PDB file of C-alpha atoms in Angstrom:
ATOM      1  CA  UNK O1086      12.409  15.230 -36.508  1.00  0.00           C
ATOM      2  CA  UNK O1087      13.810  16.244 -32.996  1.00  0.00           C
ATOM      3  CA  UNK O1088      16.688  13.949 -32.465  1.00  0.00           C
ATOM      4  CA  UNK O1089      17.494  15.182 -28.962  1.00  0.00           C
ATOM      5  CA  UNK O1090      13.644  14.238 -28.036  1.00  0.00           C
ATOM      6  CA  UNK O1091      13.977  10.762 -29.904  1.00  0.00           C
ATOM      7  CA  UNK O1092      17.055   9.662 -28.095  1.00  0.00           C
ATOM      8  CA  UNK O1093      15.328  10.336 -24.714  1.00  0.00           C
ATOM      9  CA  UNK O1094      12.758   8.520 -26.337  1.00  0.00           C
ATOM     10  CA  UNK O1095      14.881   5.693 -26.846  1.00  0.00           C
ATOM     11  CA  UNK O1096      17.057   5.690 -23.578  1.00  0.00           C
ATOM     12  CA  UNK O1097      13.454   5.449 -21.674  1.00  0.00           C
ATOM     13  CA  UNK O1098      11.324   3.101 -23.417  1.00  0.00           C
ATOM     14  CA  UNK O1099      13.284   1.332 -25.705  1.00  0.00           C
ATOM     15  CA  UNK O1100      14.472   1.300 -29.354  1.00  0.00           C
ATOM     16  CA  UNK O1101      11.964  -1.485 -30.201  1.00  0.00           C
ATOM     17  CA  UNK O1102       8.863   0.262 -28.779  1.00  0.00           C
ATOM     18  CA  UNK O1103      10.110   3.585 -30.417  1.00  0.00           C
ATOM     19  CA  UNK O1104      10.001   2.058 -33.808  1.00  0.00           C
ATOM     20  CA  UNK O1105       6.861   0.374 -33.137  1.00  0.00           C
ATOM     21  CA  UNK O1106       4.996   3.844 -32.398  1.00  0.00           C
ATOM     22  CA  UNK O1107       6.288   5.589 -34.905  1.00  0.00           C
ATOM     23  CA  UNK O1108       4.834   2.329 -37.445  1.00  0.00           C
ATOM     24  CA  UNK O1109       8.401   1.418 -38.635  1.00  0.00           C
ATOM     25  CA  UNK O1110       7.713  -3.246 -38.462  1.00  0.00           C
ATOM     26  CA  UNK O1111       9.958  -5.624 -37.776  1.00  0.00           C
ATOM     27  CA  UNK O1112      11.567  -6.237 -41.103  1.00  0.00           C
ATOM     28  CA  UNK O1113      12.222  -2.348 -41.088  1.00  0.00           C
ATOM     29  CA  UNK O1114      13.976  -2.569 -37.608  1.00  0.00           C
ATOM     30  CA  UNK O1115      16.091  -5.484 -38.729  1.00  0.00           C
ATOM     31  CA  UNK O1116      17.211  -3.107 -41.955  1.00  0.00           C
ATOM     32  CA  UNK O1117      17.438  -0.145 -39.980  1.00  0.00           C
ATOM     33  CA  UNK O1118      20.013  -2.123 -37.137  1.00  0.00           C
ATOM     34  CA  UNK O1119      22.015  -3.718 -39.687  1.00  0.00           C
ATOM     35  CA  UNK O1120      22.207  -0.515 -41.923  1.00  0.00           C
ATOM     36  CA  UNK O1121      23.787   1.245 -38.639  1.00  0.00           C
ATOM     37  CA  UNK O1122      25.698  -1.435 -38.149  1.00  0.00           C
ATOM     38  CA  UNK O1123      26.969  -1.202 -41.463  1.00  0.00           C
ATOM     39  CA  UNK O1124      27.587   2.219 -41.270  1.00  0.00           C
ATOM     40  CA  UNK O1125      29.623   1.882 -38.663  1.00  0.00           C
ATOM     41  CA  UNK O1126      31.848  -1.070 -40.013  1.00  0.00           C
ATOM     42  CA  UNK O1127      32.254   1.114 -42.855  1.00  0.00           C
ATOM     43  CA  UNK O1128      33.237   4.060 -40.849  1.00  0.00           C
ATOM     44  CA  UNK O1129      36.030   2.217 -38.898  1.00  0.00           C
ATOM     45  CA  UNK O1130      37.270   0.832 -41.880  1.00  0.00           C
ATOM     46  CA  UNK O1131      36.606  -2.733 -41.150  1.00  0.00           C
ATOM     47  CA  UNK O1132      37.267  -5.668 -44.081  1.00  0.00           C
ATOM     48  CA  UNK O1133      35.672  -8.145 -42.453  1.00  0.00           C
ATOM     49  CA  UNK O1134      31.872  -7.567 -41.430  1.00  0.00           C
ATOM     50  CA  UNK O1135      29.741  -8.739 -38.744  1.00  0.00           C
ATOM     51  CA  UNK O1136      26.190  -6.793 -40.686  1.00  0.00           C
ATOM     52  CA  UNK O1137      24.782  -8.064 -43.623  1.00  0.00           C
ATOM     53  CA  UNK O1138      24.435  -6.416 -47.176  1.00  0.00           C
ATOM     54  CA  UNK O1139      22.361  -3.610 -47.227  1.00  0.00           C
ATOM     55  CA  UNK O1140      21.591  -3.594 -50.606  1.00  0.00           C
ATOM     56  CA  UNK O1141      20.670  -6.598 -52.576  1.00  0.00           C
ATOM     57  CA  UNK O1142      20.636  -7.255 -56.323  1.00  0.00           C
ATOM     58  CA  UNK O1143      18.819 -10.433 -57.385  1.00  0.00           C
ATOM     59  CA  UNK O1144      18.373 -11.680 -61.252  1.00  0.00           C
ATOM     60  CA  UNK O1145      15.742 -13.436 -61.710  1.00  0.00           C
ATOM     61  CA  UNK O1146      16.470 -14.573 -65.323  1.00  0.00           C
ATOM     62  CA  UNK O1147      18.639 -13.921 -67.837  1.00  0.00           C
ATOM     63  CA  UNK O1148      16.090 -14.401 -70.619  1.00  0.00           C
ATOM     64  CA  UNK O1149      14.805 -11.475 -72.993  1.00  0.00           C
ATOM     65  CA  UNK O1150      11.700 -11.435 -75.215  1.00  0.00           C
ATOM     66  CA  UNK O1151      12.688  -8.072 -77.070  1.00  0.00           C
ATOM     67  CA  UNK O1152      15.585  -6.848 -78.857  1.00  0.00           C
ATOM     68  CA  UNK O1153      16.135  -3.013 -78.055  1.00  0.00           C
ATOM     69  CA  UNK O1154      19.049  -1.483 -79.651  1.00  0.00           C
ATOM     70  CA  UNK O1155      20.363   0.581 -77.092  1.00  0.00           C
ATOM     71  CA  UNK O1156      20.590  -2.582 -74.657  1.00  0.00           C
ATOM     72  CA  UNK O1157      23.930  -4.169 -73.873  1.00  0.00           C
ATOM     73  CA  UNK O1158      22.735  -7.134 -74.630  1.00  0.00           C
ATOM     74  CA  UNK O1159      23.140  -7.054 -78.241  1.00  0.00           C
ATOM     75  CA  UNK O1160      26.801  -5.934 -77.696  1.00  0.00           C
ATOM     76  CA  UNK O1161      27.232  -8.871 -75.114  1.00  0.00           C
ATOM     77  CA  UNK O1162      29.250 -11.663 -75.879  1.00  0.00           C
ATOM     78  CA  UNK O1163      27.016 -14.448 -77.617  1.00  0.00           C
ATOM     79  CA  UNK O1164      26.686 -17.307 -74.381  1.00  0.00           C
ATOM     80  CA  UNK O1165      24.622 -14.230 -72.841  1.00  0.00           C
ATOM     81  CA  UNK O1166      22.275 -14.551 -75.559  1.00  0.00           C
ATOM     82  CA  UNK O1167      22.783 -18.436 -76.012  1.00  0.00           C
ATOM     83  CA  UNK O1168      22.547 -19.235 -72.804  1.00  0.00           C
ATOM     84  CA  UNK O1169      18.976 -18.233 -70.846  1.00  0.00           C
ATOM     85  CA  UNK O1170      17.593 -18.941 -67.959  1.00  0.00           C
ATOM     86  CA  UNK O1171      15.111 -18.770 -64.721  1.00  0.00           C
ATOM     87  CA  UNK O1172      16.606 -18.517 -61.036  1.00  0.00           C
ATOM     88  CA  UNK O1173      14.610 -21.467 -59.314  1.00  0.00           C
ATOM     89  CA  UNK O1174      12.421 -20.719 -56.892  1.00  0.00           C
ATOM     90  CA  UNK O1175      14.200 -22.941 -54.428  1.00  0.00           C
ATOM     91  CA  UNK O1176      17.534 -20.445 -54.785  1.00  0.00           C
ATOM     92  CA  UNK O1177      15.683 -17.439 -54.679  1.00  0.00           C
ATOM     93  CA  UNK O1178      14.356 -18.708 -51.152  1.00  0.00           C
ATOM     94  CA  UNK O1179      18.271 -18.973 -49.983  1.00  0.00           C
ATOM     95  CA  UNK O1180      18.179 -15.205 -50.021  1.00  0.00           C
ATOM     96  CA  UNK O1181      15.467 -14.623 -47.930  1.00  0.00           C
ATOM     97  CA  UNK O1182      18.129 -14.230 -44.568  1.00  0.00           C
ATOM     98  CA  UNK O1183      19.873 -11.354 -46.506  1.00  0.00           C
ATOM     99  CA  UNK O1184      16.429  -9.541 -47.653  1.00  0.00           C
ATOM    100  CA  UNK O1185      15.491  -9.526 -44.283  1.00  0.00           C
ATOM    101  CA  UNK O1186      18.145  -7.012 -43.311  1.00  0.00           C
ATOM    102  CA  UNK O1187      18.042  -5.320 -46.921  1.00  0.00           C
ATOM    103  CA  UNK O1188      16.913  -1.639 -47.191  1.00  0.00           C
ATOM    104  CA  UNK O1189      16.902  -2.181 -51.392  1.00  0.00           C
ATOM    105  CA  UNK O1190      16.031  -5.341 -53.378  1.00  0.00           C
ATOM    106  CA  UNK O1191      16.491  -5.176 -56.898  1.00  0.00           C
ATOM    107  CA  UNK O1192      14.869  -7.695 -59.168  1.00  0.00           C
ATOM    108  CA  UNK O1193      16.755  -7.580 -62.252  1.00  0.00           C
ATOM    109  CA  UNK O1194      19.593  -7.450 -64.611  1.00  0.00           C
ATOM    110  CA  UNK O1195      20.998  -8.935 -67.842  1.00  0.00           C
ATOM    111  CA  UNK O1196      17.296 -10.182 -68.757  1.00  0.00           C
ATOM    112  CA  UNK O1197      13.721  -8.500 -68.835  1.00  0.00           C
ATOM    113  CA  UNK O1198      12.611  -9.436 -64.791  1.00  0.00           C
ATOM    114  CA  UNK O1199       9.137  -8.976 -66.077  1.00  0.00           C
ATOM    115  CA  UNK O1200       9.033 -12.388 -68.008  1.00  0.00           C
ATOM    116  CA  UNK O1201       9.905 -14.953 -65.204  1.00  0.00           C
ATOM    117  CA  UNK O1202       6.719 -16.579 -64.269  1.00  0.00           C
ATOM    118  CA  UNK O1203       7.597 -16.479 -60.217  1.00  0.00           C
ATOM    119  CA  UNK O1204       8.475 -12.924 -60.076  1.00  0.00           C
ATOM    120  CA  UNK O1205       5.414 -11.406 -58.489  1.00  0.00           C
ATOM    121  CA  UNK O1206       5.986 -14.145 -55.681  1.00  0.00           C
ATOM    122  CA  UNK O1207       9.394 -12.699 -55.000  1.00  0.00           C
ATOM    123  CA  UNK O1208       8.719  -9.057 -55.249  1.00  0.00           C
ATOM    124  CA  UNK O1209       6.157 -10.230 -52.488  1.00  0.00           C
ATOM    125  CA  UNK O1210       8.625 -12.044 -50.426  1.00  0.00           C
ATOM    126  CA  UNK O1211      11.034  -9.300 -50.653  1.00  0.00           C
ATOM    127  CA  UNK O1212       8.430  -6.950 -49.800  1.00  0.00           C
ATOM    128  CA  UNK O1213       7.461  -9.016 -46.682  1.00  0.00           C
ATOM    129  CA  UNK O1214      10.855  -9.065 -45.294  1.00  0.00           C
ATOM    130  CA  UNK O1215      10.689  -5.404 -45.264  1.00  0.00           C
ATOM    131  CA  UNK O1216      12.779  -3.873 -47.996  1.00  0.00           C
ATOM    132  CA  UNK O1217      11.653  -1.499 -50.898  1.00  0.00           C
ATOM    133  CA  UNK O1218      11.533  -3.338 -54.197  1.00  0.00           C
ATOM    134  CA  UNK O1219      13.379  -1.624 -57.282  1.00  0.00           C
ATOM    135  CA  UNK O1220      12.374  -3.630 -61.030  1.00  0.00           C
TER     136      UNK O1220
END
Protein backbone atom coordinates (compact mmCIF):
# COMPACT_ATOMS: atom_id res chain seq x y z
CA UNK A 1 0.00 0.00 0.00
CA UNK A 2 1.29 3.43 -0.94
CA UNK A 3 1.01 5.22 2.41
CA UNK A 4 1.74 8.79 1.20
CA UNK A 5 -0.93 8.41 -1.50
CA UNK A 6 -3.50 7.13 1.00
CA UNK A 7 -2.71 9.99 3.40
CA UNK A 8 -3.14 12.56 0.60
CA UNK A 9 -6.43 10.88 -0.34
CA UNK A 10 -7.63 11.05 3.28
CA UNK A 11 -6.68 14.73 3.55
CA UNK A 12 -8.52 15.66 0.37
CA UNK A 13 -11.63 13.44 0.59
CA UNK A 14 -11.88 12.41 4.25
CA UNK A 15 -11.34 9.10 5.99
CA UNK A 16 -14.93 7.89 5.58
CA UNK A 17 -14.81 8.33 1.80
CA UNK A 18 -11.50 6.48 1.47
CA UNK A 19 -12.65 3.57 3.61
CA UNK A 20 -15.94 3.25 1.70
CA UNK A 21 -14.05 3.37 -1.60
CA UNK A 22 -11.80 0.56 -0.43
CA UNK A 23 -14.82 -1.53 0.56
CA UNK A 24 -14.50 -1.27 4.34
CA UNK A 25 -17.98 -1.10 5.89
CA UNK A 26 -19.11 1.00 8.85
CA UNK A 27 -18.54 -1.67 11.51
CA UNK A 28 -14.98 -2.15 10.36
CA UNK A 29 -14.42 1.63 10.27
CA UNK A 30 -15.54 1.90 13.90
CA UNK A 31 -13.24 -0.98 14.81
CA UNK A 32 -10.31 0.61 12.93
CA UNK A 33 -10.80 3.98 14.60
CA UNK A 34 -11.14 2.34 18.01
CA UNK A 35 -8.02 0.27 17.37
CA UNK A 36 -6.03 3.37 16.38
CA UNK A 37 -7.22 5.22 19.50
CA UNK A 38 -6.38 2.19 21.65
CA UNK A 39 -2.86 1.96 20.19
CA UNK A 40 -2.32 5.70 20.74
CA UNK A 41 -3.48 5.47 24.36
CA UNK A 42 -1.23 2.46 24.93
CA UNK A 43 1.80 4.30 23.51
CA UNK A 44 1.03 7.23 25.79
CA UNK A 45 1.00 4.88 28.79
CA UNK A 46 -2.51 5.83 29.81
CA UNK A 47 -4.26 3.79 32.46
CA UNK A 48 -7.74 5.29 31.89
CA UNK A 49 -8.77 4.62 28.30
CA UNK A 50 -11.43 6.24 26.14
CA UNK A 51 -11.21 3.38 23.64
CA UNK A 52 -13.17 0.16 23.92
CA UNK A 53 -11.49 -3.26 24.01
CA UNK A 54 -10.16 -4.39 20.64
CA UNK A 55 -10.43 -8.08 21.58
CA UNK A 56 -13.56 -9.39 23.27
CA UNK A 57 -13.90 -12.93 24.62
CA UNK A 58 -17.36 -14.17 25.51
CA UNK A 59 -17.98 -17.55 27.10
CA UNK A 60 -21.33 -18.80 25.74
CA UNK A 61 -21.44 -21.81 28.04
CA UNK A 62 -19.54 -23.76 30.65
CA UNK A 63 -21.26 -26.98 29.56
CA UNK A 64 -19.35 -29.66 27.67
CA UNK A 65 -20.56 -32.90 26.17
CA UNK A 66 -17.08 -34.45 25.95
CA UNK A 67 -14.49 -35.77 28.39
CA UNK A 68 -11.19 -35.13 26.60
CA UNK A 69 -8.18 -36.21 28.68
CA UNK A 70 -6.07 -33.22 27.60
CA UNK A 71 -8.71 -30.65 28.56
CA UNK A 72 -8.16 -28.44 31.58
CA UNK A 73 -11.74 -29.16 32.68
CA UNK A 74 -10.60 -32.61 33.82
CA UNK A 75 -8.26 -31.10 36.41
CA UNK A 76 -10.36 -27.99 37.09
CA UNK A 77 -12.17 -27.57 40.33
CA UNK A 78 -15.33 -29.62 40.84
CA UNK A 79 -17.51 -26.50 41.01
CA UNK A 80 -16.78 -25.75 37.33
CA UNK A 81 -17.85 -29.21 36.23
CA UNK A 82 -20.99 -29.26 38.39
CA UNK A 83 -22.16 -25.73 37.65
CA UNK A 84 -22.73 -25.71 33.89
CA UNK A 85 -24.84 -22.92 32.41
CA UNK A 86 -25.65 -21.13 29.17
CA UNK A 87 -25.15 -17.40 28.66
CA UNK A 88 -28.63 -15.85 28.39
CA UNK A 89 -29.41 -14.01 25.15
CA UNK A 90 -30.30 -10.79 27.02
CA UNK A 91 -26.87 -10.73 28.69
CA UNK A 92 -25.13 -11.38 25.37
CA UNK A 93 -26.99 -8.46 23.74
CA UNK A 94 -25.54 -6.11 26.38
CA UNK A 95 -22.11 -6.71 24.79
CA UNK A 96 -23.14 -5.37 21.35
CA UNK A 97 -21.66 -1.85 21.89
CA UNK A 98 -18.29 -3.49 22.53
CA UNK A 99 -18.65 -5.83 19.55
CA UNK A 100 -19.10 -2.85 17.23
CA UNK A 101 -15.64 -1.51 18.05
CA UNK A 102 -13.77 -4.80 18.46
CA UNK A 103 -11.54 -6.31 15.81
CA UNK A 104 -11.92 -9.86 17.11
CA UNK A 105 -14.66 -11.56 19.11
CA UNK A 106 -13.90 -14.97 20.59
CA UNK A 107 -16.93 -17.08 21.43
CA UNK A 108 -15.32 -19.74 23.60
CA UNK A 109 -14.14 -20.47 27.09
CA UNK A 110 -14.18 -23.43 29.49
CA UNK A 111 -17.21 -25.00 27.85
CA UNK A 112 -17.88 -26.39 24.39
CA UNK A 113 -19.40 -23.40 22.61
CA UNK A 114 -21.06 -25.52 19.94
CA UNK A 115 -23.56 -26.95 22.44
CA UNK A 116 -25.08 -23.51 23.10
CA UNK A 117 -28.42 -23.43 21.22
CA UNK A 118 -28.08 -19.73 20.26
CA UNK A 119 -24.42 -19.79 19.16
CA UNK A 120 -25.18 -19.25 15.43
CA UNK A 121 -27.22 -16.13 16.27
CA UNK A 122 -24.43 -14.87 18.56
CA UNK A 123 -21.88 -15.33 15.78
CA UNK A 124 -24.17 -13.53 13.31
CA UNK A 125 -24.63 -10.57 15.65
CA UNK A 126 -20.85 -10.27 16.16
CA UNK A 127 -20.21 -10.62 12.41
CA UNK A 128 -22.82 -7.97 11.55
CA UNK A 129 -21.13 -5.67 14.06
CA UNK A 130 -18.01 -5.92 11.87
CA UNK A 131 -15.81 -8.18 14.00
CA UNK A 132 -13.86 -11.29 13.10
CA UNK A 133 -15.46 -14.18 15.00
CA UNK A 134 -13.36 -16.97 16.54
CA UNK A 135 -14.73 -20.23 17.87
